Tab-separated table of C-alpha atoms in Angstrom:
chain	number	residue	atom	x	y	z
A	582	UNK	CA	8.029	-39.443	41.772
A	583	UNK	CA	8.357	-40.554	38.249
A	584	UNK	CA	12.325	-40.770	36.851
A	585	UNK	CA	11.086	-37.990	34.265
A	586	UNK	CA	9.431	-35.807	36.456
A	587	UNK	CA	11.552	-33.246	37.477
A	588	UNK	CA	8.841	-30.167	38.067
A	589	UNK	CA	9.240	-27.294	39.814
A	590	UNK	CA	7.539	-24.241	40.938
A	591	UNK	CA	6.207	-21.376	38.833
A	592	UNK	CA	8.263	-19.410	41.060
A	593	UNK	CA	11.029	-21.123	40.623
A	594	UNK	CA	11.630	-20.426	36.675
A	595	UNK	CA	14.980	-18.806	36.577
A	596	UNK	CA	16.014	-21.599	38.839
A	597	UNK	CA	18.558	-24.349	36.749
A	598	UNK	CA	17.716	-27.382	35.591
A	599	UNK	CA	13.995	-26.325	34.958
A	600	UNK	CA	12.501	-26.278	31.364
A	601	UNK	CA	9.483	-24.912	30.140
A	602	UNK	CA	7.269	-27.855	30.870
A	603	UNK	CA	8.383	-28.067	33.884
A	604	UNK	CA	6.386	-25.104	34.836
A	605	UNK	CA	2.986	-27.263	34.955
A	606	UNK	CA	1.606	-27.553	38.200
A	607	UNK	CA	3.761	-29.824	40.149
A	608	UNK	CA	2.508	-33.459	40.271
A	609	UNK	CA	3.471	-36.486	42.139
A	610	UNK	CA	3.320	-40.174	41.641
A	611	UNK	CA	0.597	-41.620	39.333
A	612	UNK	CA	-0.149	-37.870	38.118
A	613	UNK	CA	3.361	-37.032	37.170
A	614	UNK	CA	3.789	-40.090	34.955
A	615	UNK	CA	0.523	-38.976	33.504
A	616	UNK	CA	1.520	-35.530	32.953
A	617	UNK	CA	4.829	-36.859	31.425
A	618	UNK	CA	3.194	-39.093	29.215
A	619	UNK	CA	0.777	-36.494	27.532
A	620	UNK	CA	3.345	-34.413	27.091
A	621	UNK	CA	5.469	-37.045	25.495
A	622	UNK	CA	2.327	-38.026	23.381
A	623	UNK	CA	2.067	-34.104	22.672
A	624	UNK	CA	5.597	-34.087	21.550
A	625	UNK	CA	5.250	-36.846	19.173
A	626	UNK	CA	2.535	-35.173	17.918
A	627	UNK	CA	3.290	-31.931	17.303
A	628	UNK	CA	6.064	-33.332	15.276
A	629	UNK	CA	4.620	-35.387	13.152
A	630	UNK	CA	1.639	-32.452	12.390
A	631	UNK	CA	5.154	-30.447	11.527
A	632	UNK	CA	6.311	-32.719	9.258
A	633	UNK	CA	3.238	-32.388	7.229
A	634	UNK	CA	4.158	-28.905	6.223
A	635	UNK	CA	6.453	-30.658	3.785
A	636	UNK	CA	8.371	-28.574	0.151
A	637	UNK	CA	10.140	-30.618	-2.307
A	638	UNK	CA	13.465	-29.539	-3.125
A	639	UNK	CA	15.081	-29.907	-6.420
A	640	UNK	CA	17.586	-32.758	-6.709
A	641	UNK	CA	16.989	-33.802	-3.220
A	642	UNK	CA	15.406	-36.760	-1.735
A	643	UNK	CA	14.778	-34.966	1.427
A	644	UNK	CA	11.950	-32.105	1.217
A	645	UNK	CA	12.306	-28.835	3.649
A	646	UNK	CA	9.124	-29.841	6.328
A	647	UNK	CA	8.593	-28.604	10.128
A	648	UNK	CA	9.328	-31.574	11.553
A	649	UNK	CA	13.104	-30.381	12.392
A	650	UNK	CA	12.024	-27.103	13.887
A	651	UNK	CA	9.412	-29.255	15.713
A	652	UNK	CA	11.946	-31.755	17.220
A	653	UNK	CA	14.169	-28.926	17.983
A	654	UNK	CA	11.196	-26.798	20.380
A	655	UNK	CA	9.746	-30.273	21.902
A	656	UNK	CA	13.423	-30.888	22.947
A	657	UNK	CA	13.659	-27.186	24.426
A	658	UNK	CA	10.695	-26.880	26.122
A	659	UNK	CA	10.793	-31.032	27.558
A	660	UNK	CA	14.147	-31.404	28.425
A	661	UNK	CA	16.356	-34.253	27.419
A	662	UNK	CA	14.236	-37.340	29.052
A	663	UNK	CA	10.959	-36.343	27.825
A	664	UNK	CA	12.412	-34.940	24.387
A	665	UNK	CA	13.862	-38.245	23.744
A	666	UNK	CA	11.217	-40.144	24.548
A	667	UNK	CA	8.904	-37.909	22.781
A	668	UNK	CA	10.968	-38.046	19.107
A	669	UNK	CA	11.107	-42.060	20.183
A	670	UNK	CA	7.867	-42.448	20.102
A	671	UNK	CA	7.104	-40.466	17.141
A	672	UNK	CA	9.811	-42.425	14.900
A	673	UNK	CA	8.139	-45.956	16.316
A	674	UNK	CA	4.848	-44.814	15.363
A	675	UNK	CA	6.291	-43.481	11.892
A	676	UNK	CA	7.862	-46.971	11.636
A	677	UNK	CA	4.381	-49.074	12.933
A	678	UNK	CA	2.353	-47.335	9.760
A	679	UNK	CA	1.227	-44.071	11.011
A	680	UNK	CA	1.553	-41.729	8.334
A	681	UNK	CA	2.892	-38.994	9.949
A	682	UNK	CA	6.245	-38.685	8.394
A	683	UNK	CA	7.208	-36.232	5.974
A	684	UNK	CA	4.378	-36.163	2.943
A	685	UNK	CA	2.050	-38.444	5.145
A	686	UNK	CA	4.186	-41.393	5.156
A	687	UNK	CA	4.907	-44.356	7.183
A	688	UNK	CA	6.719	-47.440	7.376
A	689	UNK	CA	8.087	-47.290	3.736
A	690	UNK	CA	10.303	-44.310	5.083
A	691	UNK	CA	12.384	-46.356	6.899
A	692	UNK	CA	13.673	-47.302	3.527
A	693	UNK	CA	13.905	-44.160	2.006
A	694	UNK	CA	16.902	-41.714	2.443
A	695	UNK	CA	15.799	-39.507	4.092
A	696	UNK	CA	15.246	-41.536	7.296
A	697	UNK	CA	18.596	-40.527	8.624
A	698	UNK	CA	17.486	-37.051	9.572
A	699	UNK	CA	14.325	-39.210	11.566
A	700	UNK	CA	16.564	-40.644	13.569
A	701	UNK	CA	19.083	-37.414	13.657
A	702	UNK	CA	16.038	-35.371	15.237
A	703	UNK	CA	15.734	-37.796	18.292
A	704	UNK	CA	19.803	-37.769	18.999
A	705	UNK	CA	18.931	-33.573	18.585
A	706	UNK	CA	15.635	-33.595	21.057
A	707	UNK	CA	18.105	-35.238	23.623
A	708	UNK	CA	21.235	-32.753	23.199
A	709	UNK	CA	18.533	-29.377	23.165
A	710	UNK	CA	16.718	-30.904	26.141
A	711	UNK	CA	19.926	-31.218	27.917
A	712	UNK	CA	21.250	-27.507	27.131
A	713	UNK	CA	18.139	-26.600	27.686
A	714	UNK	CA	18.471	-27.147	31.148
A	715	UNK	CA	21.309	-25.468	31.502
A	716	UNK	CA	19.597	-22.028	30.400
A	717	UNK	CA	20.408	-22.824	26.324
A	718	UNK	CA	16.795	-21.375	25.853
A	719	UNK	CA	17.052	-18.405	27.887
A	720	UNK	CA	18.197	-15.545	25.613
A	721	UNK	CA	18.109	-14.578	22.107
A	722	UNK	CA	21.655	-15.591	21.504
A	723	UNK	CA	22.082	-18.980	23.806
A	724	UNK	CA	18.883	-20.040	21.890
A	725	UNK	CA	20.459	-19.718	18.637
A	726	UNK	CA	23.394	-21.727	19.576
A	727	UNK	CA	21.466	-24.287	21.036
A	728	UNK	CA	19.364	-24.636	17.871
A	729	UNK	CA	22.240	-24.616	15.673
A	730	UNK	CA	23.615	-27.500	17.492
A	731	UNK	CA	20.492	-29.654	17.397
A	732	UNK	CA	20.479	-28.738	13.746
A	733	UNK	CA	24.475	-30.225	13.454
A	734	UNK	CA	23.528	-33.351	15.407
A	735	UNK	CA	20.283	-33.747	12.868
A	736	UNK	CA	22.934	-33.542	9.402
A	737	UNK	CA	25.690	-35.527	11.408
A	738	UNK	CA	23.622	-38.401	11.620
A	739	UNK	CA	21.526	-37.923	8.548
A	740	UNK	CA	23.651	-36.885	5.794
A	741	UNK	CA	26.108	-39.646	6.163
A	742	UNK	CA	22.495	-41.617	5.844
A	743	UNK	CA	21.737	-40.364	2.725
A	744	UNK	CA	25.030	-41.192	1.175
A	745	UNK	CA	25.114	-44.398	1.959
A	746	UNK	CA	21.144	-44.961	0.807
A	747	UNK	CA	21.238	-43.043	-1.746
A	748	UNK	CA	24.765	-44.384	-3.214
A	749	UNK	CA	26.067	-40.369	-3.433
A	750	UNK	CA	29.719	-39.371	-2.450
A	751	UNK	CA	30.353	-37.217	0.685
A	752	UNK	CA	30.256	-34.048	-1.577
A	753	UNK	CA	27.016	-35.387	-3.368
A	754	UNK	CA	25.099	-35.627	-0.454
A	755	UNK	CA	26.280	-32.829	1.522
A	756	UNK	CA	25.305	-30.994	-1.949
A	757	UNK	CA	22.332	-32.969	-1.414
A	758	UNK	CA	21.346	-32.916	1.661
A	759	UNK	CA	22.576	-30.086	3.350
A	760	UNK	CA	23.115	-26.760	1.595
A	761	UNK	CA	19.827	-26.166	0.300
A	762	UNK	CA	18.446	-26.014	3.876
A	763	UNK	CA	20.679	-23.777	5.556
A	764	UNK	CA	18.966	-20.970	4.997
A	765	UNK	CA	15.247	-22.283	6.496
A	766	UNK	CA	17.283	-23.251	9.511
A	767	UNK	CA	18.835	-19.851	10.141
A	768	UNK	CA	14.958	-19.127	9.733
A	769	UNK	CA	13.869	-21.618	12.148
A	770	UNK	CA	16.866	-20.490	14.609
A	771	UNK	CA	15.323	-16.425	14.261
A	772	UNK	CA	11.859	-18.021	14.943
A	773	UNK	CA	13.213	-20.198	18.091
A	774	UNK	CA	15.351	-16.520	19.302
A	775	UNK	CA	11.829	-14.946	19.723
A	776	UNK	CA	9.903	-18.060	20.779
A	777	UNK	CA	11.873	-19.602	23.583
A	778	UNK	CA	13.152	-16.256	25.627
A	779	UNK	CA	9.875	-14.898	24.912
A	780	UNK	CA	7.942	-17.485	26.879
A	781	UNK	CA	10.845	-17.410	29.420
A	782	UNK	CA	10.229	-13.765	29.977
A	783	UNK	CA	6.366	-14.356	30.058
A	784	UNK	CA	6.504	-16.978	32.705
A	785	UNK	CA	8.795	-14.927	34.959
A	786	UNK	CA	6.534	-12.014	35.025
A	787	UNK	CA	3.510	-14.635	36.073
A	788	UNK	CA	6.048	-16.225	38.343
């Protein structure tokens, strides 16, 4: 059985350690790491079709985009393995000339400041897939805690990133680079509330 593959049962969804994907018809061997790597491929690219949906803001180098909100479900509905390696593969691909960053970029982002909050979102897959499996996704409320946090992890790595590529002070680029997004992410975290325990309930009533 593949290291990643960690499927269970329809039956078994209220069971722990189970995420959404792991719902899919149970696989073994060479179709479990085939199943794990479309849905790693489908992870990588449902983020970077996210990040296309990309706003400008005012003063800031970083735009508001999808990509977070994106990074934030594959890592939910993955788990931690497959979230990582999904967000991994997206940043590579970002970083080999696949214009599928924010505003249809590529490699030049790895230069711009902005790239901090790449590399924030695949630390943040990781920690969601992880509470995920421990029933973060479950209800309304555990779902907006466990988006909240995947949004922390995402500024703690990429504010400090913007400062120092940008050349702003701490208060510059949390002025910068964090307050005028609060409010889409308490957006994002309603939209995840009704998403996640939604598709929880639906797959318990099939189970």
């Amino acid at each position: 059985m593949s290291v990643l593959s960690l499927a269970e049962s329809p039956a078994a969804t209220t069971r722990p350690g189970t995420v959404l994907a792991d719902l899919l018809p149970a696989a073994e061997g060479a179709r479990a790491r085939v199943r794990d790597a479309a849905l790693v491929a489908g992870g990588a690219a449902l983020t970077g079709l996210a990040a296309q949906i990309a706003v400008p803001v005012p003063g800031s180098p970083v735009p508001v985009t999808g990509q977070t909100f994106a990074a934030l479900l594959v890592g939910a509905s993955l788990g931690a393995g497959r979230g990582f390696l999904s967000l991994a593969l997206y940043t590579l691909a970002g970083l080999a000339g696949l214009p599928w960053f924010a505003g249809g970029t590529g490699t030049a982002a790895a230069v711009a400041p902005s790239f901090g909050y790449v590399l924030g979102m695949l630390l943040a897959a990781t920690v969601v897939g992880a509470l995920a499996r421990r029933g973060g996704d479950r209800g309304a409320l555990r779902t907006a805690g466990t988006m909240a946090l995947g949004s922390a992890v995402i500024y703690a790595v990429g504010v400090p990133y913007l400062a120092v590529a940008a050349d702003l002070s701490a208060p510059q680029a949390l002025a910068a680079g964090l307050v005028p997004f609060l409010i889409g992410d308490a957006l994002k975290a309603v939209l995840a509330m009704a998403a996640l325990p939604a598709a929880w309930k639906l797959a318990n009533k099939r189970g």
